[in-house]
Amino acid sequence: MTAVNQNGKSRMRLERKLKKDIDISQVHHIAGGPYKGILVNKTATSMDTVRPAEGRLEFLAYIRDKENGNGGSNQDYWTLRFWFPQLSLINKNRVMSDYFRELVNPKNMPKNYIGFVKRALVVLREFDQIQRVELEVEETQEPALDDSFGPIQTFISVFTPESFTYQFVPEVTVSNKTFLSFGIKASQDAHIALSAIYGDVDRKTYEVVLGADGNKASYIRDGSLGATKAEAKTVNIIRDDDFRYFWISWKDHRVEVGRGTVNGQERFMTWVVPENRRFNVNCISVATSRKSKGEWEFTEIMDEYPEENKVKQPDPEKEARRAKVKIQILWIAKKQRMLQCLEDAYPNTIKTTNIFQLCKIRQGDVISAAVVLKDLQKRGLIREITAGEWVRIPLEEEANRHEVKIVQKLPQMSERDEPKIAIITALYCEKLAVDAMVEDKITYIQHMKGSEGESQVYTLGRIGKSVVVSTKISRQADKQNDLTAAETVSKLLETFIQVKHVLLVGVGGAVPSYNNYNKHVRLGDVVVSVPRDNGAIYIYCSKIDKVPNSLRYNYSAKEYRPRDQTLINATESLRHQAETRIRGAKPWETYMEEAMDILKGQESNFHRPSIRTDRLYFTKQDRTVIQCDHPRPTDPTYKDGQTRISYGAVAAGKLVAYTPDLRLDFANSNDIKCFDSGFNSILDRLDGSKKESYLFIRGMSDYVDGSKKEWQCYASLVAAAYMKALILTL
């Protein structure tokens, strides 16, 4: 303990230190016996500078001082500040509250100031989650009314770095509230998210941004970096050298924001939440951007005298419920696996026995697994076409009518209704995203009885004035996927002979630049296969040979170049339109928001994953993998989470895609912006069918080949939104 008196205040710092860090010349007393390990320093004239406290308690207290015979003592204003080990994941508010309650436990309640400080030291020994406590006492001029503590306020401090990474604040309870006040110290871009699900700021989240656009505006958004629902011009609303205080209310499904700490006063933003966007707020999180660090402060009132902690006795009923929940969680995972198998196979059917085999269902669980299939059917997610054969079925869209028919033969259509543009997808989420961009659509699943594995799916409709057809390639673990893909494309072109342009839309793996923002491609971006200097739009690497006595490699690769430049010219036109648009959203950003409403009822989640999951790694020559920062944006208008469009070749080939150094070398040599899982067999079939206009549009879902799932749905959505903008440009 170190004590100091300054400016009429007494401060006592209690902290843990290693023996080697103790200056023994400053020690006044070394305690023994039950107080062994406690050292009291000589009274100091100043305190060492430390990092800001992460929490504090403030209260008025009246403690009798037996050494003072004057019975008219005043109440004192006490502040307890707390520091915790860095990177600690504990609930700091709970630890502070537990420490204080133990400190003022009626059984050991100190009766004077010296006893209070001694008690604080003893209790600190029992709380190894706390690194440092500082007690500050200031005498007030108000007379003491009784011996009790007044209202006890807990202050939680949160520090956000110059990086758009949300930090959840479990210490601040909001599930039982409809109002929150806080202080913020930042130069700009203070984000606070009110969420229904802990750890998820994308779905069911109201985001409030203060001091956006260079501290000139503020927004209420639907989801992190989502659509703006309310905005206000707020020049210099926050500062980095002084706390500014605000309140947020979400009562009666109205998100409101105002200045100060009094709910309802100085309101400057309001959003009346529509029914389909309403939820219960259960947690909050905060962030600042690359351009500002932030210090946040939240205030709570602590219950002064909680019930004494009781030793909990085992509860058999509770344990039984927990065991039941564990089993239910396991079956939820198995249900998702079964659904995933059917989505991969779609539009093909899979027999019940094959589903159980692919999902590794044990013989003793067969009956339960059959019940799961029936439950999925009841929810409209799958359909039993014939006895024991199942197929995945898209759910009815909430915003658009979309009929799904299972047929053996497609209906006749007039030449005017024949599609001129074909869209090819490989993942179920890619197909959903593409179809969300199509109007007046109808889906036909062409299934021949007794022919498991030979179904086709065609969604016909319009994008603008263009008639389009979309299909999906079945991808199954036990099938030859290249052959299946080629056959799917052949049947598509044989069925719809008027098709002139083919778009391959879906996910891919980004090729990052570690030191050049202008060349950098990251998750959530779109890559369009418009090459540099009329090069290849797609390159498939089939073989790699190391050059003898050299660090270089020779790559055996096949290049694909469409002869018809219609789609590439349309891409350049759209690029010019977007780059010359100064204000407003890009076309694809508008289509994404519209599609999000259409897709919200689907089983898949198309919201943008948290930006903190976009981690970039670099593999050194010794195979050591290190995490890197993304290159800093040079574009002053860039906002975190904004989708950027990159242009360059798309490549494939597991030999290069999965070997980091070869991947970068091959990419840099050929102006490659992304890799995918391999569509060379489709391009071979297109070339063989004399289809000379084709283009790849890829949304980035990982840094390999697009096979990682977390970003797949969102990446599919951004690719499909760009596809719609491109078709409308034709």
XYZ file of C-alpha atoms in Angstrom:
730
model
C 0.000 0.000 0.000
C 1.150 3.495 -0.892
C -0.640 6.568 0.527
C -0.544 10.212 -0.578
C -2.402 13.417 0.358
C -3.045 15.843 -2.482
C -5.484 18.712 -3.004
C -7.521 17.863 0.074
C -7.898 14.222 -0.941
C -6.402 11.092 0.590
C -5.389 8.388 -1.901
C -4.279 4.881 -1.061
C -3.060 2.554 -3.790
C -3.199 -1.182 -3.080
C -1.478 -3.314 -5.679
C 0.157 -6.663 -6.303
C 3.864 -6.598 -7.014
C 6.590 -9.154 -7.548
C 9.394 -9.095 -4.966
C 11.894 -7.987 -7.579
C 9.778 -4.908 -8.359
C 9.564 -3.662 -4.734
C 11.731 -0.726 -3.653
C 12.532 -1.842 -0.088
C 13.862 1.621 0.801
C 10.320 2.975 0.516
C 8.756 0.296 2.791
C 7.591 1.531 6.196
C 6.068 -1.671 7.614
C 6.152 -5.393 6.745
C 3.168 -7.233 8.201
C 3.420 -10.707 9.697
C 1.148 -13.396 11.081
C -2.262 -13.432 9.399
C -1.254 -10.334 7.425
C 1.911 -11.854 5.981
C 2.603 -10.613 2.457
C 1.237 -7.118 3.096
C 3.688 -4.214 2.900
C 2.955 -0.572 3.788
C 5.092 2.069 2.120
C 6.110 5.399 3.580
C 3.749 8.259 2.857
C 4.539 9.519 -0.634
C 4.329 12.960 -2.206
C 3.039 11.612 -5.537
C 1.948 8.410 -7.238
C 3.567 6.653 -10.180
C 1.672 7.133 -13.439
C -0.308 4.042 -14.463
C -2.766 3.256 -17.249
C -6.375 4.488 -16.788
C -8.578 2.536 -14.382
C -11.005 0.041 -15.930
C -13.736 0.573 -13.380
C -14.643 2.464 -10.261
C -17.186 2.672 -7.451
C -18.379 5.962 -5.992
C -20.406 6.400 -2.802
C -20.974 8.567 0.271
C -19.976 6.875 3.521
C -19.950 7.689 7.249
C -17.326 5.796 9.237
C -16.800 6.683 12.888
C -13.308 7.773 13.860
C -12.740 6.785 17.510
C -9.668 9.016 17.692
C -11.817 12.051 16.960
C -13.937 13.059 19.940
C -16.031 15.412 17.854
C -19.361 13.699 17.255
C -20.320 15.947 14.362
C -18.260 14.284 11.650
C -19.292 14.780 8.014
C -19.873 12.135 5.393
C -16.987 11.492 3.026
C -17.082 10.884 -0.711
C -15.273 7.634 -1.492
C -13.982 6.433 -4.852
C -12.598 2.942 -5.404
C -10.771 2.507 -8.724
C -9.936 -0.908 -10.123
C -7.355 -2.304 -12.530
C -7.409 -5.834 -13.918
C -4.791 -7.996 -15.642
C -4.591 -7.039 -19.304
C -6.492 -9.269 -21.763
C -8.591 -10.527 -18.866
C -11.950 -12.049 -19.873
C -13.614 -11.775 -16.458
C -16.824 -9.867 -15.774
C -15.208 -6.808 -14.237
C -18.415 -5.347 -12.845
C -19.154 -8.566 -10.973
C -15.633 -8.742 -9.527
C -15.803 -5.102 -8.379
C -19.191 -5.678 -6.784
C -18.045 -8.880 -5.054
C -14.940 -7.125 -3.739
C -16.969 -4.227 -2.348
C -19.589 -6.470 -0.761
C -16.897 -8.477 0.974
C -15.268 -5.235 2.093
C -18.462 -3.976 3.771
C -19.702 -7.380 4.925
C -21.625 -6.652 8.184
C -19.757 -9.502 9.918
C -16.390 -7.781 9.430
C -17.488 -4.204 8.854
C -14.626 -1.779 9.717
C -15.543 0.932 12.244
C -12.885 3.525 11.367
C -10.716 4.669 8.489
C -7.640 2.659 9.440
C -9.758 -0.465 9.785
C -11.356 0.187 6.405
C -7.981 0.422 4.648
C -6.654 -2.644 6.484
C -9.788 -4.553 5.503
C -9.329 -3.455 1.860
C -5.790 -4.893 1.854
C -6.878 -8.210 3.387
C -9.782 -8.645 0.953
C -7.558 -7.822 -2.023
C -5.425 -10.877 -1.210
C -8.499 -13.054 -1.855
C -9.265 -11.476 -5.242
C -6.436 -12.458 -7.558
C -8.567 -11.270 -10.530
C -7.777 -7.701 -9.411
C -4.343 -6.258 -10.121
C -4.704 -2.897 -8.372
C -7.224 -0.962 -6.220
C -7.033 2.720 -5.443
C -9.044 4.312 -2.592
C -9.687 8.032 -2.695
C -11.433 9.899 0.149
C -12.700 13.462 -0.062
C -14.443 15.182 2.833
C -17.834 16.700 1.994
C -19.600 19.577 3.656
C -22.874 17.715 4.070
C -23.672 16.352 7.568
C -23.939 12.614 7.989
C -27.505 11.412 8.421
C -26.741 7.859 9.460
C -24.020 5.262 9.488
C -24.991 3.669 6.174
C -23.613 3.948 2.670
C -25.516 6.041 0.172
C -26.288 4.897 -3.374
C -23.276 3.003 -4.720
C -22.443 3.786 -8.338
C -20.228 1.481 -10.381
C -18.405 2.942 -13.371
C -17.192 0.599 -16.105
C -14.476 1.870 -18.432
C -13.917 0.276 -21.850
C -11.013 1.189 -24.125
C -11.357 0.592 -27.871
C -8.283 0.685 -30.163
C -7.876 2.295 -33.587
C -9.455 -0.728 -35.236
C -13.064 -1.440 -36.057
C -13.419 -4.400 -33.700
C -16.470 -4.625 -31.469
C -15.818 -5.288 -27.772
C -18.721 -6.752 -25.839
C -19.464 -5.245 -22.442
C -21.003 -8.004 -20.286
C -20.565 -5.829 -17.179
C -23.417 -3.577 -18.334
C -26.750 -5.368 -17.999
C -29.389 -4.238 -20.498
C -31.749 -7.210 -20.813
C -33.999 -5.742 -18.104
C -33.761 -2.157 -19.386
C -35.008 0.037 -22.208
C -32.546 2.873 -21.672
C -28.794 3.365 -21.404
C -26.547 6.353 -20.740
C -22.806 6.509 -21.276
C -19.836 8.784 -21.788
C -17.474 8.609 -24.751
C -14.104 10.208 -25.414
C -13.053 9.814 -29.073
C -12.185 11.980 -32.058
C -14.768 10.329 -34.357
C -16.590 7.094 -35.278
C -17.958 5.902 -31.923
C -20.047 2.767 -32.564
C -22.381 1.171 -30.011
C -24.355 -1.971 -30.886
C -27.500 -3.127 -29.082
C -27.872 -6.837 -29.837
C -30.177 -9.737 -29.121
C -27.433 -12.380 -29.310
C -24.171 -12.135 -27.374
C -21.240 -12.159 -29.773
C -23.313 -11.314 -32.863
C -23.529 -7.692 -34.030
C -24.815 -8.496 -37.509
C -28.179 -10.127 -36.919
C -30.750 -8.551 -34.609
C -28.652 -5.494 -33.831
C -29.360 -1.771 -33.654
C -26.150 0.167 -34.310
C -25.691 3.784 -33.245
C -22.730 5.672 -34.704
C -21.702 9.031 -33.216
C -19.281 11.357 -35.002
C -19.251 9.504 -38.321
C -17.907 10.940 -41.582
C -15.108 12.838 -39.867
C -17.189 13.791 -36.812
C -19.833 15.500 -38.963
C -22.810 13.113 -38.805
C -24.449 10.410 -36.674
C -26.491 7.368 -37.702
C -28.841 4.640 -36.495
C -28.281 1.483 -38.542
C -30.026 -1.862 -38.897
C -27.135 -4.164 -37.992
C -23.421 -3.446 -37.853
C -22.509 -1.440 -40.970
C -26.066 -2.111 -42.130
C -28.667 0.087 -43.773
C -28.998 3.615 -42.356
C -32.422 4.128 -40.755
C -31.938 7.564 -39.191
C -29.264 10.230 -39.475
C -28.442 13.678 -38.161
C -25.892 16.350 -38.930
C -23.771 16.519 -35.754
C -20.583 18.508 -36.302
C -17.970 17.877 -33.565
C -20.461 15.966 -31.402
C -17.635 14.042 -29.676
C -14.080 14.941 -28.615
C -10.965 12.957 -27.781
C -9.932 15.174 -24.849
C -13.187 15.280 -22.899
C -16.089 12.978 -22.128
C -19.355 13.701 -23.939
C -22.452 12.024 -22.512
C -25.366 10.471 -24.417
C -28.413 8.305 -23.845
C -30.016 5.631 -26.026
C -33.561 4.355 -25.568
C -35.235 1.402 -27.278
C -38.556 1.524 -25.415
C -41.702 0.565 -27.352
C -39.592 -0.372 -30.398
C -38.377 3.188 -30.935
C -34.599 3.603 -31.044
C -33.841 7.129 -29.872
C -30.554 8.917 -29.223
C -29.965 12.152 -27.310
C -27.328 14.246 -25.581
C -26.764 14.167 -21.818
C -27.738 11.500 -19.305
C -31.453 12.313 -18.908
C -33.635 9.987 -20.957
C -35.810 11.902 -23.423
C -33.954 15.208 -23.345
C -32.032 16.753 -26.279
C -33.112 13.964 -28.649
C -31.557 14.201 -32.119
C -32.247 10.808 -33.777
C -35.259 8.458 -33.831
C -36.076 5.256 -35.705
C -39.453 3.555 -35.343
C -38.514 -0.108 -35.776
C -40.845 -2.047 -38.124
C -42.371 -5.286 -36.848
C -40.105 -7.532 -38.877
C -37.004 -5.943 -37.301
C -38.008 -6.003 -33.644
C -36.248 -8.016 -30.923
C -35.288 -7.889 -27.255
C -31.980 -6.158 -26.529
C -29.814 -8.432 -24.358
C -26.259 -7.089 -24.653
C -24.182 -4.168 -25.837
C -20.813 -3.776 -27.530
C -18.675 -0.813 -28.538
C -16.054 0.015 -31.137
C -14.188 2.846 -32.781
C -12.714 2.957 -36.283
C -9.198 2.922 -37.704
C -9.193 6.701 -37.360
C -9.856 6.954 -33.620
C -9.335 5.204 -30.331
C -12.018 5.547 -27.687
C -12.633 5.569 -23.943
C -16.155 4.623 -22.856
C -17.779 4.954 -19.440
C -20.961 3.231 -18.280
C -22.692 3.769 -14.931
C -24.700 1.263 -12.861
C -26.300 1.401 -9.403
C -25.139 -1.502 -7.252
C -27.340 -3.309 -4.735
C -25.723 -2.458 -1.386
C -26.710 -5.468 0.707
C -27.267 -8.577 -1.377
C -28.189 -11.903 0.139
C -25.319 -13.771 1.712
C -23.665 -16.288 -0.564
C -24.996 -19.729 0.105
C -23.387 -23.057 -0.633
C -25.415 -24.515 -3.459
C -26.626 -28.060 -2.938
C -26.690 -30.460 -5.903
C -30.020 -30.336 -7.723
C -30.790 -33.690 -9.436
C -33.571 -32.154 -11.530
C -31.254 -29.415 -12.739
C -28.518 -31.899 -13.608
C -31.047 -33.995 -15.536
C -32.157 -30.908 -17.462
C -28.534 -30.080 -18.287
C -27.937 -33.596 -19.596
C -31.050 -33.308 -21.720
C -29.896 -29.971 -23.133
C -26.515 -31.502 -24.077
C -28.268 -34.258 -26.012
C -30.485 -31.705 -27.737
C -27.434 -29.666 -28.768
C -25.816 -32.771 -30.264
C -28.942 -33.483 -32.272
C -29.136 -29.882 -33.467
C -25.613 -30.346 -34.867
C -26.638 -33.625 -36.531
C -29.735 -31.956 -37.972
C -27.568 -29.206 -39.484
C -25.244 -31.820 -40.932
C -28.157 -33.644 -42.591
C -29.429 -30.375 -44.010
C -25.928 -29.539 -45.279
C -25.697 -32.889 -47.092
C -29.002 -32.207 -48.861
C -27.912 -28.656 -49.739
C -24.654 -29.932 -51.260
C -26.557 -32.516 -53.297
C -29.323 -30.118 -54.389
C -31.086 -30.459 -56.791
C -30.309 -34.167 -56.609
C -32.148 -36.391 -54.163
C -30.438 -38.533 -51.536
C -31.789 -41.771 -50.113
C -32.375 -42.022 -46.382
C -29.695 -44.676 -45.934
C -27.140 -42.529 -47.782
C -27.960 -39.506 -45.605
C -27.381 -41.560 -42.463
C -24.115 -42.882 -43.882
C -22.825 -39.429 -44.882
C -23.782 -37.982 -41.475
C -22.334 -40.962 -39.562
C -25.586 -41.796 -37.784
C -25.133 -44.794 -35.511
C -27.476 -47.760 -35.798
C -28.970 -47.036 -32.390
C -29.851 -43.471 -33.464
C -31.586 -44.346 -36.742
C -35.119 -43.863 -35.363
C -34.214 -40.478 -33.861
C -32.571 -39.446 -37.143
C -35.716 -40.425 -39.059
C -37.730 -38.188 -36.713
C -35.302 -35.328 -37.498
C -35.928 -35.769 -41.236
C -39.679 -35.640 -40.669
C -39.227 -32.475 -38.590
C -37.247 -30.826 -41.404
C -40.004 -31.812 -43.810
C -42.660 -30.347 -41.505
C -40.741 -27.039 -41.453
C -40.767 -26.971 -45.263
C -36.986 -27.297 -45.603
C -36.931 -30.679 -47.356
C -39.370 -32.833 -49.290
C -39.691 -36.614 -49.740
C -40.137 -36.926 -53.507
C -40.500 -40.703 -53.530
C -40.364 -43.169 -50.649
C -37.010 -42.716 -48.915
C -35.650 -40.064 -51.330
C -35.205 -36.511 -50.036
C -34.456 -33.155 -51.661
C -33.771 -29.698 -50.220
C -36.516 -27.125 -50.912
C -36.146 -23.313 -50.706
C -38.494 -21.678 -48.215
C -41.200 -19.362 -49.506
C -39.788 -15.850 -49.765
C -41.429 -13.264 -47.520
C -41.172 -10.347 -49.936
C -41.714 -12.044 -53.334
C -43.842 -14.847 -54.655
C -41.605 -17.739 -55.639
C -43.230 -20.980 -56.662
C -41.188 -24.213 -56.627
C -42.444 -27.071 -58.802
C -41.114 -30.604 -59.056
C -41.601 -31.837 -62.616
C -40.398 -34.549 -64.957
C -40.573 -32.332 -68.034
C -40.242 -28.577 -68.382
C -43.212 -26.694 -69.876
C -43.000 -25.270 -73.381
C -42.087 -21.592 -73.549
C -42.269 -18.984 -76.277
C -39.173 -17.568 -77.919
C -39.832 -14.268 -76.123
C -39.682 -16.050 -72.741
C -36.493 -17.962 -73.564
C -33.614 -16.839 -71.302
C -30.650 -15.092 -72.911
C -28.491 -15.112 -69.769
C -27.564 -18.210 -67.741
C -26.234 -18.014 -64.182
C -24.309 -20.970 -62.766
C -23.841 -21.545 -59.034
C -22.301 -24.373 -57.017
C -23.427 -23.765 -53.406
C -26.969 -23.685 -52.083
C -26.438 -20.236 -50.537
C -25.129 -18.977 -53.894
C -28.337 -20.142 -55.585
C -30.520 -18.479 -52.935
C -28.611 -15.191 -53.270
C -28.842 -15.186 -57.069
C -32.563 -16.013 -57.033
C -33.187 -13.146 -54.586
C -32.119 -10.780 -57.394
C -34.618 -12.239 -59.883
C -38.198 -11.009 -60.292
C -41.316 -12.869 -61.532
C -39.515 -16.119 -60.935
C -40.535 -19.746 -60.863
C -38.271 -22.697 -60.028
C -38.513 -26.100 -61.685
C -36.776 -29.099 -60.124
C -36.606 -31.597 -62.967
C -36.564 -35.044 -61.392
C -36.771 -38.352 -63.206
C -38.278 -41.131 -61.094
C -35.816 -43.799 -60.038
C -32.831 -41.701 -61.137
C -31.120 -40.558 -57.952
C -28.356 -38.117 -58.829
C -29.725 -36.894 -62.181
C -31.970 -33.972 -61.222
C -31.668 -30.432 -62.599
C -32.918 -27.137 -61.188
C -33.832 -24.080 -63.247
C -35.111 -20.785 -61.876
C -36.594 -18.639 -64.636
C -37.369 -14.944 -64.262
C -36.317 -11.412 -65.116
C -33.663 -8.933 -64.049
C -34.736 -5.654 -65.577
C -35.617 -6.431 -69.197
C -33.351 -9.487 -69.369
C -34.807 -12.994 -69.091
C -32.461 -15.154 -67.052
C -32.151 -18.746 -65.883
C -30.132 -19.854 -62.859
C -29.020 -23.355 -62.006
C -26.951 -25.117 -59.340
C -24.368 -27.832 -59.712
C -24.787 -30.781 -57.374
C -21.687 -31.354 -55.250
C -21.513 -34.576 -53.247
C -18.645 -36.178 -51.378
C -19.148 -39.546 -53.086
C -19.545 -38.196 -56.660
C -17.226 -37.051 -59.466
C -18.053 -33.368 -59.191
C -16.177 -32.240 -62.340
C -18.193 -34.662 -64.469
C -21.432 -33.654 -62.749
C -20.693 -29.962 -63.348
C -19.968 -30.503 -67.033
C -23.145 -32.556 -67.500
C -25.221 -29.893 -65.695
C -23.943 -27.190 -68.039
C -24.508 -29.361 -71.110
C -28.137 -29.983 -70.164
C -28.617 -26.286 -69.390
C -27.387 -25.249 -72.832
C -29.331 -28.014 -74.589
C -32.527 -26.983 -72.791
C -32.172 -23.217 -73.291
C -30.645 -22.802 -76.734
C -31.106 -18.992 -76.797
C -28.543 -18.426 -74.018
C -25.892 -15.958 -75.182
C -24.109 -15.001 -71.952
C -23.045 -17.162 -69.001
C -22.236 -15.771 -65.547
C -20.501 -17.952 -62.961
C -21.513 -16.382 -59.650
C -20.448 -17.451 -56.174
C -17.664 -17.451 -53.609
C -13.890 -17.415 -53.846
C -10.691 -17.093 -51.853
C -9.106 -13.630 -51.820
C -5.497 -12.941 -52.787
C -4.371 -10.296 -50.279
C -1.661 -7.692 -50.646
C 0.196 -7.302 -47.374
C 1.568 -3.815 -48.029
C -0.518 -2.214 -50.798
C -4.103 -1.215 -50.013
C -4.927 -0.551 -53.684
C -4.116 -4.176 -54.578
C -5.564 -5.684 -51.408
C -8.593 -7.995 -51.546
C -10.286 -8.975 -48.288
C -13.351 -10.861 -47.081
C -16.654 -9.427 -48.279
C -15.090 -7.872 -51.396
C -16.032 -8.837 -54.963
C -13.637 -9.968 -57.696
C -14.758 -9.686 -61.332
C -12.735 -11.578 -63.939
C -11.766 -8.584 -66.063
C -8.068 -9.109 -66.730
C -5.327 -6.611 -67.388
C -4.111 -6.118 -70.974
C -6.616 -8.586 -72.489
C -5.168 -11.482 -70.524
C -6.939 -14.664 -69.437
C -9.989 -14.324 -67.206
C -9.529 -17.817 -65.726
C -6.389 -19.884 -65.191
C -6.321 -23.512 -64.076
C -3.001 -24.813 -62.737
C -2.640 -28.576 -63.141
C 1.065 -29.137 -62.450
C 4.034 -27.486 -60.698
C 7.717 -28.188 -61.373
C 10.570 -26.722 -59.346
C 13.329 -25.269 -61.461
C 16.590 -27.128 -60.625
C 19.104 -25.155 -58.557
C 16.658 -22.303 -58.197
C 13.909 -20.988 -55.954
C 11.620 -20.560 -58.962
C 8.786 -22.808 -60.163
C 7.284 -23.641 -63.530
C 3.496 -23.804 -63.635
C 1.575 -25.882 -66.151
C -1.675 -23.985 -66.591
C -4.574 -23.662 -68.993
C -5.897 -20.187 -69.727
C -9.438 -19.256 -70.729
C -10.376 -16.139 -72.745
C -13.924 -15.460 -73.962
C -13.996 -14.236 -77.565
C -17.151 -12.180 -77.037
C -16.302 -9.063 -75.000
C -19.907 -7.992 -74.253
C -19.797 -8.840 -70.532
C -16.318 -7.367 -70.067
C -17.388 -4.143 -71.793
C -20.490 -3.955 -69.570
C -18.249 -4.400 -66.519
C -16.055 -1.498 -67.621
C -19.165 0.638 -68.121
C -20.460 -0.216 -64.635
C -17.004 0.468 -63.199
C -16.979 3.925 -64.758
C -20.485 4.689 -63.452
C -19.525 3.668 -59.907
C -16.236 5.585 -59.879
C -17.861 8.803 -61.120
C -20.741 8.630 -58.645
C -19.788 11.010 -55.839
C -22.819 10.669 -53.589
C -25.205 7.910 -52.661
C -24.920 4.133 -52.461
C -23.407 2.060 -55.238
C -26.043 0.096 -57.224
C -25.015 -3.253 -55.769
C -25.265 -1.886 -52.205
C -28.935 -1.034 -52.818
C -29.617 -4.499 -54.296
C -27.951 -6.144 -51.295
C -30.269 -4.357 -48.885
C -33.338 -5.290 -50.936
C -32.239 -8.925 -51.145
C -31.634 -9.059 -47.388
C -35.355 -8.478 -46.864
C -36.185 -11.245 -49.340
C -33.776 -13.741 -47.733
C -34.490 -13.063 -44.074
C -36.846 -16.031 -43.776
C -34.314 -18.538 -45.101
C -32.457 -20.960 -42.869
C -29.110 -19.462 -43.943
C -27.855 -16.197 -42.436
C -26.871 -13.650 -45.096
C -25.813 -10.870 -42.716
C -22.216 -9.720 -42.797
C -20.067 -11.575 -40.232
C -18.185 -9.518 -37.679
C -15.227 -7.713 -39.229
C -13.028 -9.057 -36.417
C -13.331 -12.542 -37.996
C -11.472 -11.231 -41.063
C -8.014 -12.228 -39.855
C -5.059 -12.029 -42.196
C -2.087 -14.405 -41.861
C 1.300 -14.637 -43.525
C 3.460 -17.755 -43.820
C 7.186 -17.087 -43.506
C 9.867 -19.094 -45.307
C 10.436 -21.238 -42.226
C 6.675 -22.115 -42.305
C 5.967 -19.984 -39.242
C 2.505 -18.430 -39.526
C 1.982 -14.914 -38.161
C -1.108 -12.727 -38.006
C -0.876 -9.411 -39.897
C -2.808 -6.178 -40.028
C -4.699 -5.357 -43.199
C -3.110 -2.537 -45.207
C -4.355 0.889 -44.159
C -6.869 2.396 -46.590
C -5.594 5.290 -48.676
C -9.076 6.240 -49.854
C -10.415 8.883 -47.424
C -14.017 7.935 -48.268
C -13.527 4.263 -47.367
C -15.570 2.938 -44.448
C -14.927 -0.285 -42.533
C -17.143 -3.031 -43.887
C -17.572 -1.391 -47.286
C -17.572 -3.800 -50.238
C -14.823 -3.044 -52.747
C -14.762 -4.336 -56.321
C -11.460 -5.691 -57.667
C -10.720 -6.684 -61.263
C -8.376 -9.424 -62.377
C -8.089 -13.104 -63.208
C -9.651 -15.948 -61.226
C -7.589 -19.108 -60.756
C -7.939 -22.651 -59.494
C -5.822 -25.670 -58.719
C -5.360 -27.223 -55.302
C -1.605 -27.507 -55.816
C -1.244 -23.730 -55.746
C -4.345 -22.648 -53.800
C -3.360 -24.550 -50.650
C 0.374 -23.722 -50.608
C 0.796 -20.123 -49.366
C 4.121 -19.221 -51.025
C 3.182 -20.829 -54.367
C -0.230 -19.193 -54.207
C 1.235 -15.700 -53.892
C 3.904 -16.351 -56.521
C 1.399 -17.706 -59.045
C -1.041 -14.870 -58.299
C 1.537 -12.098 -58.667
C 2.779 -13.539 -61.945
C -0.680 -13.672 -63.527
C -2.618 -10.716 -62.020
C -4.822 -13.149 -60.097
C -7.198 -11.624 -57.540
C -8.859 -14.774 -56.209
C -8.968 -18.562 -56.343
C -12.031 -20.795 -56.464
C -12.645 -24.526 -56.089
C -12.214 -25.322 -59.812
C -14.596 -24.679 -62.708
C -12.331 -25.561 -65.626
C -14.579 -28.477 -66.663
C -17.480 -26.017 -67.033
C -15.381 -23.663 -69.172
C -14.254 -26.592 -71.341
C -17.914 -27.431 -71.941
C -18.784 -23.785 -72.684
C -15.955 -23.556 -75.217
C -17.123 -26.844 -76.750
C -20.670 -25.490 -77.057
C -19.440 -22.307 -78.796
C -20.601 -20.100 -75.904
C -18.127 -17.277 -76.243
C -19.385 -14.799 -73.632
C -18.798 -15.720 -70.003
C -17.599 -14.031 -66.830
C -16.775 -14.900 -63.210
C -18.156 -12.867 -60.285
C -16.772 -14.003 -56.947
C -17.508 -12.808 -53.402
C -14.599 -13.367 -51.020
C -15.276 -15.820 -48.171
C -11.731 -16.841 -47.154
C -8.096 -16.610 -48.230
C -7.871 -20.054 -49.866
C -10.542 -21.053 -52.400
C -13.881 -20.014 -50.887
C -14.545 -23.319 -49.125
C -14.717 -21.949 -45.550
C -18.309 -21.467 -44.454
C -18.462 -18.463 -42.089
C -18.448 -15.810 -44.837
C -19.998 -17.891 -47.642
C -23.579 -16.600 -47.383
C -22.591 -12.941 -47.254
C -19.985 -13.406 -50.003
C -22.652 -15.053 -52.171
C -24.952 -12.085 -51.560
C -22.418 -9.400 -52.565
C -21.499 -11.367 -55.714
C -25.179 -11.752 -56.657
C -25.836 -8.035 -56.023
C -22.982 -7.075 -58.356
C -24.329 -9.560 -60.910
C -27.697 -7.769 -60.901
C -26.029 -4.373 -61.375
C -24.036 -5.802 -64.303
C -27.076 -7.339 -66.030
C -28.975 -4.062 -65.704
C -26.023 -2.372 -67.449
C -26.243 -4.628 -70.524
